[in-house]
JSON list of C-alpha atoms in Angstrom, two decimals:
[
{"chain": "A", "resi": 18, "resn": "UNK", "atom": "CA", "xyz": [-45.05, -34.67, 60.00]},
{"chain": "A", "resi": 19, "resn": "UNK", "atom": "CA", "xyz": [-47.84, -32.29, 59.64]},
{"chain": "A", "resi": 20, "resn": "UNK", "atom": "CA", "xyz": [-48.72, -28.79, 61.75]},
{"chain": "A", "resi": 21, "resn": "UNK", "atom": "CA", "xyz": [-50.74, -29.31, 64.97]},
{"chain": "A", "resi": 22, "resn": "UNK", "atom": "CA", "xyz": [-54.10, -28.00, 64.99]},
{"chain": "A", "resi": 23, "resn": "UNK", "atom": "CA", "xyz": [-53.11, -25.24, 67.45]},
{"chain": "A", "resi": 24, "resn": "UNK", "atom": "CA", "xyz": [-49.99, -24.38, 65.46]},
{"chain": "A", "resi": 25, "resn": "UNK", "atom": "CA", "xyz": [-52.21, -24.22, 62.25]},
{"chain": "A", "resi": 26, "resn": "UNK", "atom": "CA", "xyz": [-54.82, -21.97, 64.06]},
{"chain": "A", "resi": 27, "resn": "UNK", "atom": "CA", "xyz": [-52.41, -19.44, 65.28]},
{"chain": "A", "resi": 28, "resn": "UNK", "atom": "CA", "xyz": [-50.28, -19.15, 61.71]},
{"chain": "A", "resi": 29, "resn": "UNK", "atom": "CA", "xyz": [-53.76, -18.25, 60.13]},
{"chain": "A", "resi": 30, "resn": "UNK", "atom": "CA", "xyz": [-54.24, -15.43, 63.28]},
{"chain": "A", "resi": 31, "resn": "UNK", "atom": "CA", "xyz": [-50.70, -14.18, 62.91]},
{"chain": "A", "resi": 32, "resn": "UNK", "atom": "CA", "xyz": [-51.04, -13.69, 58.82]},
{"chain": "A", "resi": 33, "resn": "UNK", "atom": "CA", "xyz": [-54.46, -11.83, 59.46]},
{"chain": "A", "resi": 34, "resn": "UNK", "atom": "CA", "xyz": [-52.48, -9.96, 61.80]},
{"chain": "A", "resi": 35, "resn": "UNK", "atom": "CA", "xyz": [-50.46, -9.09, 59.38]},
{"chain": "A", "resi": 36, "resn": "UNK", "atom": "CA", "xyz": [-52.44, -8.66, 56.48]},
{"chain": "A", "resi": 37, "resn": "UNK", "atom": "CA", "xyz": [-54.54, -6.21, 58.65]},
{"chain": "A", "resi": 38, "resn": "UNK", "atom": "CA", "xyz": [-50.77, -4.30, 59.31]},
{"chain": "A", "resi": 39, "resn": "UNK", "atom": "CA", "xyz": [-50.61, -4.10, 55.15]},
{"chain": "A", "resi": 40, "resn": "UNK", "atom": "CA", "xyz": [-47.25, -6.52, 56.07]},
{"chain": "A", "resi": 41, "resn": "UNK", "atom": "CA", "xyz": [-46.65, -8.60, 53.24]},
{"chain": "A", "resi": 42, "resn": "UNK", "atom": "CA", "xyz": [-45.62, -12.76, 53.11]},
{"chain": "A", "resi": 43, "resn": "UNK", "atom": "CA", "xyz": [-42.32, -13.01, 52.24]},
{"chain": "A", "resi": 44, "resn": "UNK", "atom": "CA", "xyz": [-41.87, -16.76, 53.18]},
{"chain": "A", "resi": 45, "resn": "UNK", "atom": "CA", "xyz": [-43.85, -19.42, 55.08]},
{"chain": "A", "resi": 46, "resn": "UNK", "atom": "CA", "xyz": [-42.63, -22.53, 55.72]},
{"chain": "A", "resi": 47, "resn": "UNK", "atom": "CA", "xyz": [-43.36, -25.54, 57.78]},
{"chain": "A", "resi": 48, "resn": "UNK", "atom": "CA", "xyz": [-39.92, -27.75, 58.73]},
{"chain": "A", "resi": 49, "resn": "UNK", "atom": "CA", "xyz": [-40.71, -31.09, 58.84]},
{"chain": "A", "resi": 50, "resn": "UNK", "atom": "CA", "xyz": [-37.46, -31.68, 60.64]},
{"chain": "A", "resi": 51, "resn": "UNK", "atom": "CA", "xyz": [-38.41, -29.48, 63.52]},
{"chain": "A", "resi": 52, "resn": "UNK", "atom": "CA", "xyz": [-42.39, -29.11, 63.20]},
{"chain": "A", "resi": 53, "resn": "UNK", "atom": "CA", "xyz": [-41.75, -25.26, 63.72]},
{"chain": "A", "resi": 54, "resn": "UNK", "atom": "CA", "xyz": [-43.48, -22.84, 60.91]},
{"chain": "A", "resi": 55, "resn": "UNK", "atom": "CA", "xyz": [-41.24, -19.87, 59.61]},
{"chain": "A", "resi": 56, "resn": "UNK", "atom": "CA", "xyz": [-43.05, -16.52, 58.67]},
{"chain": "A", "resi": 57, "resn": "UNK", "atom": "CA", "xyz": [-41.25, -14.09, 57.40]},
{"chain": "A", "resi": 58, "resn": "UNK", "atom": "CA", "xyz": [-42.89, -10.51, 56.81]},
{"chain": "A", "resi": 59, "resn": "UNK", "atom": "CA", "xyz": [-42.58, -7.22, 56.02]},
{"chain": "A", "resi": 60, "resn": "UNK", "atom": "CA", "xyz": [-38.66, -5.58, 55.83]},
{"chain": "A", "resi": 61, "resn": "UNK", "atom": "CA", "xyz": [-37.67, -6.91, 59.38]},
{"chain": "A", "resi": 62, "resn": "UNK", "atom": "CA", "xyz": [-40.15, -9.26, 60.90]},
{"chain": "A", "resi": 63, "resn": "UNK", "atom": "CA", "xyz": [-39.03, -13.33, 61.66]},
{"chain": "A", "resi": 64, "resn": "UNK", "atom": "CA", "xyz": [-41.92, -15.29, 63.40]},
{"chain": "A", "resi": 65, "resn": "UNK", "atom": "CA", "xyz": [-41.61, -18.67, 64.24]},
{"chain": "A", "resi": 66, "resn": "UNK", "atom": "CA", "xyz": [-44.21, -20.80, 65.31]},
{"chain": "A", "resi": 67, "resn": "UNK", "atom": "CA", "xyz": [-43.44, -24.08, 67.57]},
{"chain": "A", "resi": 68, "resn": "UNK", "atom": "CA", "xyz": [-45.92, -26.91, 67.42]},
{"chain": "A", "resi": 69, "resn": "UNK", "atom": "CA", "xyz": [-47.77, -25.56, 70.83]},
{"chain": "A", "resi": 70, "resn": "UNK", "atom": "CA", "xyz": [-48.63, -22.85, 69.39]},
{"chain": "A", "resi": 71, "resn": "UNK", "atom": "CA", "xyz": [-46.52, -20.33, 70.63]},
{"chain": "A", "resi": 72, "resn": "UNK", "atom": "CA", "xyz": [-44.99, -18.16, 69.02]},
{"chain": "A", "resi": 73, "resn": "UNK", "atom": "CA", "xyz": [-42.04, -15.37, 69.22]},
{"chain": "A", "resi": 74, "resn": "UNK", "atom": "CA", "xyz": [-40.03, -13.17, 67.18]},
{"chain": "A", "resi": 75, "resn": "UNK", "atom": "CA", "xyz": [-36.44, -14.32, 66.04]}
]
């Protein structure tokens, strides 16, 4: 299982976001169980990204 094209495309907006907050990349990681990325950033932040697109914080 790979990322969808919209899931790929709003990762790469959320870690400019991010980057442009000074935020750093802890972890990101693509489940191939679920197809959901994991970001996690900063001290407290948890993204996850489901294959839609859409994301939220955890």
């Amino acid at each position: 299982m790979k990322p969808t094209n919209k899931q790929a495309q709003t990762c790469l907006i959320l870690c400019q976001w991010l980057s442009n907050c000074y935020q750093d990349i802890h972890l990101f990681r693509f489940d191939d169980q679920t197809g959901e990325v994991y970001i996690l950033a900063g001290e407290e932040i948890e993204i996850i990204v489901l294959t839609n697109g859409i994301w939220e914080f955890l």
